[in-house]
PDB file of N, CA and C in Angstrom:
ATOM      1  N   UNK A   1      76.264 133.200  47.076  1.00 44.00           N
ATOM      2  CA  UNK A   1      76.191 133.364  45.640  1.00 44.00           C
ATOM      3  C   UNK A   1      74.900 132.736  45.145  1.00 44.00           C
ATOM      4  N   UNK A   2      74.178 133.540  43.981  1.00 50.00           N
ATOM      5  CA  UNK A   2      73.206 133.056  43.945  1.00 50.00           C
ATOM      6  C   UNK A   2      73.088 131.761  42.715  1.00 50.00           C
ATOM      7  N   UNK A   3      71.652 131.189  42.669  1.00 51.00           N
ATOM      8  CA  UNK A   3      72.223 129.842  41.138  1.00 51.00           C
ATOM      9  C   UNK A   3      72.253 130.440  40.081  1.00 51.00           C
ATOM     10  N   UNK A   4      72.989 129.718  39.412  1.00 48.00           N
ATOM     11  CA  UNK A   4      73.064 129.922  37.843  1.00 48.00           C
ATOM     12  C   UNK A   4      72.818 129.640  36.851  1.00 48.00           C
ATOM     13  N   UNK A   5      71.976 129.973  35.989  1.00 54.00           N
ATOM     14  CA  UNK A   5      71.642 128.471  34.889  1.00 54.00           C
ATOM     15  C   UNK A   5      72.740 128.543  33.583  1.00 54.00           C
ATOM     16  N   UNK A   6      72.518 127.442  33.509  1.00 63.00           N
ATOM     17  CA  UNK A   6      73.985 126.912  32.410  1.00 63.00           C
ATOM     18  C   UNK A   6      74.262 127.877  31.481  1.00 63.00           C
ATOM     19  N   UNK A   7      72.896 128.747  30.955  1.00 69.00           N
ATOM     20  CA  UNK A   7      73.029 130.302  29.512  1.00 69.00           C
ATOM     21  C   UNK A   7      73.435 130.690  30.246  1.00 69.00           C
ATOM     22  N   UNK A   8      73.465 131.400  31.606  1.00 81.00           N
ATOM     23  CA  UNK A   8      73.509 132.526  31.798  1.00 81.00           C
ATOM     24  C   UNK A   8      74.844 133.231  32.073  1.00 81.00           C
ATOM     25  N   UNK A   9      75.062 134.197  31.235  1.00 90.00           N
ATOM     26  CA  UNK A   9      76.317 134.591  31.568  1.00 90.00           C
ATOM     27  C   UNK A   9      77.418 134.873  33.116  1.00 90.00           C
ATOM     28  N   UNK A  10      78.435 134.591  33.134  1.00 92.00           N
ATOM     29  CA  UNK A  10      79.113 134.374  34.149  1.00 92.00           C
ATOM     30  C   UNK A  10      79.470 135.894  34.628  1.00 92.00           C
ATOM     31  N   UNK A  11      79.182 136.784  36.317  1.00 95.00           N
ATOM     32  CA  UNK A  11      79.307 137.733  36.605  1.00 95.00           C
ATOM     33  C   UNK A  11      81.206 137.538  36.839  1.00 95.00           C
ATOM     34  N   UNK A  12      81.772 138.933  37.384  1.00 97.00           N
ATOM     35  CA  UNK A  12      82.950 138.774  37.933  1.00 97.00           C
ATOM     36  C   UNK A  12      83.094 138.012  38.586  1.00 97.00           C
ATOM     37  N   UNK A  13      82.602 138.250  40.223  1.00 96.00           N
ATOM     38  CA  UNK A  13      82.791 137.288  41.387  1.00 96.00           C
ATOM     39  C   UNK A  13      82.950 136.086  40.946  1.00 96.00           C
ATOM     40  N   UNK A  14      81.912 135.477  39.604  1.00 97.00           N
ATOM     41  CA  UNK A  14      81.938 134.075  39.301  1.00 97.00           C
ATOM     42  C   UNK A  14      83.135 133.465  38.394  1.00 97.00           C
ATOM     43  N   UNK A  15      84.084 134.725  37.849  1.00 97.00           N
ATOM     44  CA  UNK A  15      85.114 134.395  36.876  1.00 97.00           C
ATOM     45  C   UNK A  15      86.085 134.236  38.136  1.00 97.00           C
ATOM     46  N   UNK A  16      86.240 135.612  38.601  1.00 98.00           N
ATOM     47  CA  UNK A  16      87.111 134.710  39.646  1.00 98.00           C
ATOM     48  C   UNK A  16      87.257 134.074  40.747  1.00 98.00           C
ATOM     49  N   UNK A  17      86.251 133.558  41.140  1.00 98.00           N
ATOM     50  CA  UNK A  17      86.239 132.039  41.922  1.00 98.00           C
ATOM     51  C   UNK A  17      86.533 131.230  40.623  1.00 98.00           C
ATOM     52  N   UNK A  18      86.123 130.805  39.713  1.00 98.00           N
ATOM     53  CA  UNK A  18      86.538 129.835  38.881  1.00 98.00           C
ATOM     54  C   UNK A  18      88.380 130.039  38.400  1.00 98.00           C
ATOM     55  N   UNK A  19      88.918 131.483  38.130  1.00 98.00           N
ATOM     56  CA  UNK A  19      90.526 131.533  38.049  1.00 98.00           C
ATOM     57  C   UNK A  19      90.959 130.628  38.898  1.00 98.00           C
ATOM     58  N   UNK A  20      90.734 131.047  40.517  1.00 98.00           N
ATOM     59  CA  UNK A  20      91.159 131.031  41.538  1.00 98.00           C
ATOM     60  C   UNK A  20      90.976 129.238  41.599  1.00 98.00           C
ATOM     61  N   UNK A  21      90.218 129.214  41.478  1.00 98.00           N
ATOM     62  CA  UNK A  21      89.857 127.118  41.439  1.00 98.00           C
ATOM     63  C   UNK A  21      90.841 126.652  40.566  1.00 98.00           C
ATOM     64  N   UNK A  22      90.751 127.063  39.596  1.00 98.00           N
ATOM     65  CA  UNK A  22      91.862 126.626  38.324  1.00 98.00           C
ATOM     66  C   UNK A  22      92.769 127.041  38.414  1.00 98.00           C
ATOM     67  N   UNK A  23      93.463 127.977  39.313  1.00 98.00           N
ATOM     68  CA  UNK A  23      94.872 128.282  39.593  1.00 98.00           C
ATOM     69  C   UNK A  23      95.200 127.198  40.753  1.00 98.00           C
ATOM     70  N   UNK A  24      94.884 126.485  41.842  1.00 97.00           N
ATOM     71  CA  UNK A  24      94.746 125.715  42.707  1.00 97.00           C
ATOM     72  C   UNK A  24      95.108 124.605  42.478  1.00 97.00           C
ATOM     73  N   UNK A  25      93.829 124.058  41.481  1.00 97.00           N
ATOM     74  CA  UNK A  25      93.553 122.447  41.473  1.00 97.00           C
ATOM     75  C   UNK A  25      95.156 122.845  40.178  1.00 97.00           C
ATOM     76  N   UNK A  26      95.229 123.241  39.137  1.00 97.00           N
ATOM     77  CA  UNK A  26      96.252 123.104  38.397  1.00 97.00           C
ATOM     78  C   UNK A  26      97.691 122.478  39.037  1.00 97.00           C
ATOM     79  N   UNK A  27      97.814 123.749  40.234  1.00 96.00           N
ATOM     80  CA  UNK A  27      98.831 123.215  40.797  1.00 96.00           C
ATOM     81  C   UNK A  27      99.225 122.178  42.125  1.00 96.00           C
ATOM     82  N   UNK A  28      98.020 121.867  42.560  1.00 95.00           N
ATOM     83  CA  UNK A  28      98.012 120.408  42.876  1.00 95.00           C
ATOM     84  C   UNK A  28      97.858 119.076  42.203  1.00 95.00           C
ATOM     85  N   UNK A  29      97.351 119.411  41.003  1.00 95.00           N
ATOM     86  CA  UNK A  29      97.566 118.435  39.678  1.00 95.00           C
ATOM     87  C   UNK A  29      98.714 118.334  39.357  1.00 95.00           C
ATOM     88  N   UNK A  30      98.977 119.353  39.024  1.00 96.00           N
ATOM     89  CA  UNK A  30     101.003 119.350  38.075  1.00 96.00           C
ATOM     90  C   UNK A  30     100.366 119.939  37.197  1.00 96.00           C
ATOM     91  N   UNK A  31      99.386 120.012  36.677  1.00 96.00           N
ATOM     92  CA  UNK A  31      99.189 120.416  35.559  1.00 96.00           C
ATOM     93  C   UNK A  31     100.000 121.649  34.547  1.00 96.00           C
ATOM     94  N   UNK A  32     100.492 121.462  33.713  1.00 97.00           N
ATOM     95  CA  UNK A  32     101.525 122.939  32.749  1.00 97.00           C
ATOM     96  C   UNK A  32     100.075 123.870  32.274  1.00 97.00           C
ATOM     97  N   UNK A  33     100.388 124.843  32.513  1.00 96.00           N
ATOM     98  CA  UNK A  33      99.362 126.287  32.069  1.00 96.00           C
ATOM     99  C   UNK A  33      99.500 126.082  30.365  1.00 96.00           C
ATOM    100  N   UNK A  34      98.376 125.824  29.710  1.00 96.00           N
ATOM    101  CA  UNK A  34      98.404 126.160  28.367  1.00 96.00           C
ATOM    102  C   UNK A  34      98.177 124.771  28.075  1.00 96.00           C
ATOM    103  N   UNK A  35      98.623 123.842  28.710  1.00 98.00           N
ATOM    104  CA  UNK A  35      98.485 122.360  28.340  1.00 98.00           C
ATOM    105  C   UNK A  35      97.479 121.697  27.641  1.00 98.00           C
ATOM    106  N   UNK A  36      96.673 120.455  27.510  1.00 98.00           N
ATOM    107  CA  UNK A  36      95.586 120.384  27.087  1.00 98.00           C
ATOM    108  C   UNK A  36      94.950 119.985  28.217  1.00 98.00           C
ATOM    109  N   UNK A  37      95.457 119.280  29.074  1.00 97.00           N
ATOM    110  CA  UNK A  37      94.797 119.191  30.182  1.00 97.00           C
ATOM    111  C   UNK A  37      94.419 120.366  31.214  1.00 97.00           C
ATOM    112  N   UNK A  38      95.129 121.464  30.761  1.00 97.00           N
ATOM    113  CA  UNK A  38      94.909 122.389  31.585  1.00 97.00           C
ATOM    114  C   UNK A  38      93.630 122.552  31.134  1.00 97.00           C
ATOM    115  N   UNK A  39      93.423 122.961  29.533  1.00 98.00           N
ATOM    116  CA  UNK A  39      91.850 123.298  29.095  1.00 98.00           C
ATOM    117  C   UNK A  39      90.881 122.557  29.440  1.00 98.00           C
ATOM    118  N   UNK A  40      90.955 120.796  29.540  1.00 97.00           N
ATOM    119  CA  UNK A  40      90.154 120.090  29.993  1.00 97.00           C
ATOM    120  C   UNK A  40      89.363 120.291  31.408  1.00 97.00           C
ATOM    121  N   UNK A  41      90.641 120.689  32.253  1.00 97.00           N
ATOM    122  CA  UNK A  41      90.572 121.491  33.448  1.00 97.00           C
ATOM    123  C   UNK A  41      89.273 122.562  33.950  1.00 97.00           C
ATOM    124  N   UNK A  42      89.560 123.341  33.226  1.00 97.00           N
ATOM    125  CA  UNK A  42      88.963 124.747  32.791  1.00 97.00           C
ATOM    126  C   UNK A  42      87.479 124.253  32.196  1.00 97.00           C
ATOM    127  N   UNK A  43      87.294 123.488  31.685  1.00 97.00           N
ATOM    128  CA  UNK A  43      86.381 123.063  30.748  1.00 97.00           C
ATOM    129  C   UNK A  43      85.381 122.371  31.893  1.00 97.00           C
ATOM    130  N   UNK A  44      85.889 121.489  32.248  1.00 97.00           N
ATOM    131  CA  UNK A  44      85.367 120.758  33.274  1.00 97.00           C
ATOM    132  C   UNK A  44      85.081 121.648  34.727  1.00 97.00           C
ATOM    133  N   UNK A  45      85.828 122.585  35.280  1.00 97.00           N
ATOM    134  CA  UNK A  45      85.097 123.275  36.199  1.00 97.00           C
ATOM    135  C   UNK A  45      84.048 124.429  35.849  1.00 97.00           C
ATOM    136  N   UNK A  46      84.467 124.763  34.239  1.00 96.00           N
ATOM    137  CA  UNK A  46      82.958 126.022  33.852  1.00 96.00           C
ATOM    138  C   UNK A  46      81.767 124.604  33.921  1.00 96.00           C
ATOM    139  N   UNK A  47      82.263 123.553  33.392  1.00 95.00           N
ATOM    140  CA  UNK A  47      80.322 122.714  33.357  1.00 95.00           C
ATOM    141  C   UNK A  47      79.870 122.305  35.166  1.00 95.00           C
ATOM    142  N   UNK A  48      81.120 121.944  35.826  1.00 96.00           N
ATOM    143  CA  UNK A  48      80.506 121.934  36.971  1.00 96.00           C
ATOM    144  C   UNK A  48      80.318 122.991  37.814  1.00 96.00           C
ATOM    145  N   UNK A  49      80.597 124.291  37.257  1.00 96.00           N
ATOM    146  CA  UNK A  49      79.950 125.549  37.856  1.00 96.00           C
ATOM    147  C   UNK A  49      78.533 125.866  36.980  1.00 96.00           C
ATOM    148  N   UNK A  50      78.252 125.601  35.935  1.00 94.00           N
ATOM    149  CA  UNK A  50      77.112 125.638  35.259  1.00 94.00           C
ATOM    150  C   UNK A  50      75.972 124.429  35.673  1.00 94.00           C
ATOM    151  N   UNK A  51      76.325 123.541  36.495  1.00 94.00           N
ATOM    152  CA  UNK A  51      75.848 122.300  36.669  1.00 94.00           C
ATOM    153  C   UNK A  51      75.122 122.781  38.583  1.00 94.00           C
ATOM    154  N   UNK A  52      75.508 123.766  38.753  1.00 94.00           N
ATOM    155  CA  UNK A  52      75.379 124.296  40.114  1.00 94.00           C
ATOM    156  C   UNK A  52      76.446 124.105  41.512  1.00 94.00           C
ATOM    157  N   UNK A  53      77.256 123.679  40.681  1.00 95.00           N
ATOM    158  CA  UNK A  53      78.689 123.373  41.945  1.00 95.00           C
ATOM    159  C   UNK A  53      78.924 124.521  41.968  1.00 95.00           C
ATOM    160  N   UNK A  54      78.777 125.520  43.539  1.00 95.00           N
ATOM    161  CA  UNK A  54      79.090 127.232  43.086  1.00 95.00           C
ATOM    162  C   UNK A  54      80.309 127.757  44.399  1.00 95.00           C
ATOM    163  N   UNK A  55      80.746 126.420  45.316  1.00 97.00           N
ATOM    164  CA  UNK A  55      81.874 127.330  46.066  1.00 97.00           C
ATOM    165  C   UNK A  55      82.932 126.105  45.720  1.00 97.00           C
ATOM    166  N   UNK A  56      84.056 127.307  46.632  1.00 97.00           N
ATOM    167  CA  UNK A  56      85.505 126.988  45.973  1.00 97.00           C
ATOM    168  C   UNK A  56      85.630 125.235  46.069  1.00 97.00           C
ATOM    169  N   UNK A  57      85.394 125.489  47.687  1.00 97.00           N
ATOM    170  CA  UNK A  57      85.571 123.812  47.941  1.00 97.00           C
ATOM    171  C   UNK A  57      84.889 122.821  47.480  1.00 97.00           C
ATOM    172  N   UNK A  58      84.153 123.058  46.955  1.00 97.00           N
ATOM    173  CA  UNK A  58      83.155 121.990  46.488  1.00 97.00           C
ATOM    174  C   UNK A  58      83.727 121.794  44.855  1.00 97.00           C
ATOM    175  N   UNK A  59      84.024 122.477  44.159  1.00 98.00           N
ATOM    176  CA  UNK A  59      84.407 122.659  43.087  1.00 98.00           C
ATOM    177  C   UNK A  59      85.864 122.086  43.362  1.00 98.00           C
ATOM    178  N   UNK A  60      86.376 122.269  44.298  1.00 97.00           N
ATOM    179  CA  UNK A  60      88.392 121.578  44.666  1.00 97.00           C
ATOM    180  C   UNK A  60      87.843 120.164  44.882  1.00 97.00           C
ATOM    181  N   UNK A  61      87.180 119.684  45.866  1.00 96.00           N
ATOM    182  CA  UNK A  61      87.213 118.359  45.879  1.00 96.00           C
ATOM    183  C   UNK A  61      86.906 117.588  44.518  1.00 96.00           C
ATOM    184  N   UNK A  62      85.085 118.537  44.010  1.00 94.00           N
ATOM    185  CA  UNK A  62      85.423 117.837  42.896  1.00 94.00           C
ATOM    186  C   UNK A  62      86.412 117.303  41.788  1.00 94.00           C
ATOM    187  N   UNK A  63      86.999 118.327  41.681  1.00 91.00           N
ATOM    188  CA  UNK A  63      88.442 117.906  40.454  1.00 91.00           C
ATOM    189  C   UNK A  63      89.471 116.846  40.921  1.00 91.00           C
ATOM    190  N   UNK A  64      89.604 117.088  42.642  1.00 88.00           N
ATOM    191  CA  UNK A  64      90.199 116.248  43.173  1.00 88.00           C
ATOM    192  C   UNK A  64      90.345 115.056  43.326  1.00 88.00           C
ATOM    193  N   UNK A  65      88.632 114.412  42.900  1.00 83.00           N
ATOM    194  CA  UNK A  65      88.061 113.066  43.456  1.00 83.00           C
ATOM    195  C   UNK A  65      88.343 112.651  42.036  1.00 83.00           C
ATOM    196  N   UNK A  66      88.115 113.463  40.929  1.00 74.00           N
ATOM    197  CA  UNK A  66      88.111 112.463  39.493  1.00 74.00           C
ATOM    198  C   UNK A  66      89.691 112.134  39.296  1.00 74.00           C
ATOM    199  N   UNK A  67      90.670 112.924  39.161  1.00 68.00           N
ATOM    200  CA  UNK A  67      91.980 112.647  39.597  1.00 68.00           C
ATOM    201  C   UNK A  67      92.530 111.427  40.164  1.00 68.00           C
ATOM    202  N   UNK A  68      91.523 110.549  41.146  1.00 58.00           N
ATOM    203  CA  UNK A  68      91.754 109.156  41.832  1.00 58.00           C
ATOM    204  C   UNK A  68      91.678 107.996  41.097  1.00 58.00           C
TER     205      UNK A  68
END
C-alpha cells in the first residue's frame, strides 16, 4: 500500500483495512459498537493511519499497547 498524506482522501482498500482493524481491536477491547469509546477508537486509528501506520498489524498492536 502506498503513503498517504493526512488530506488525502481515503481509497477503498484503505476503508476497509481500517473497518476490519476496528472490527478487531473493538472486540478485543469489549468495546459496545456506537459507544463513545468506540468513536474514540475509530478516531484514533483514522489519525494513526493518516500519521502513516498503514498495515493491519501495526495498527492492532498499536491500539493494543495504549490499552496497557
Amino acid at each position: 500500500m502506498q503513503s498517504v498524506r493526512s488530506d488525502a482522501p481515503l481509497g477503498p482498500a484503505d476503508v476497509d483495512l481500517l473497518q476490519r482493524v476496528f472490527n478487531i481491536a473493538r472486540e478485543r477491547l469489549d468495546i459496545r459498537l456506537g459507544s463513545e469509546e468506540a468513536e474514540l477508537l475509530a478516531a484514533r486509528l483514522l489519525a494513526l493511519f493518516q500519521s502513516g501506520v498503514h498495515t493491519e498489524n501495526e495498527l492492532l498492536d498499536m491500539t493494543a499497547a495504549e490499552e496497557k
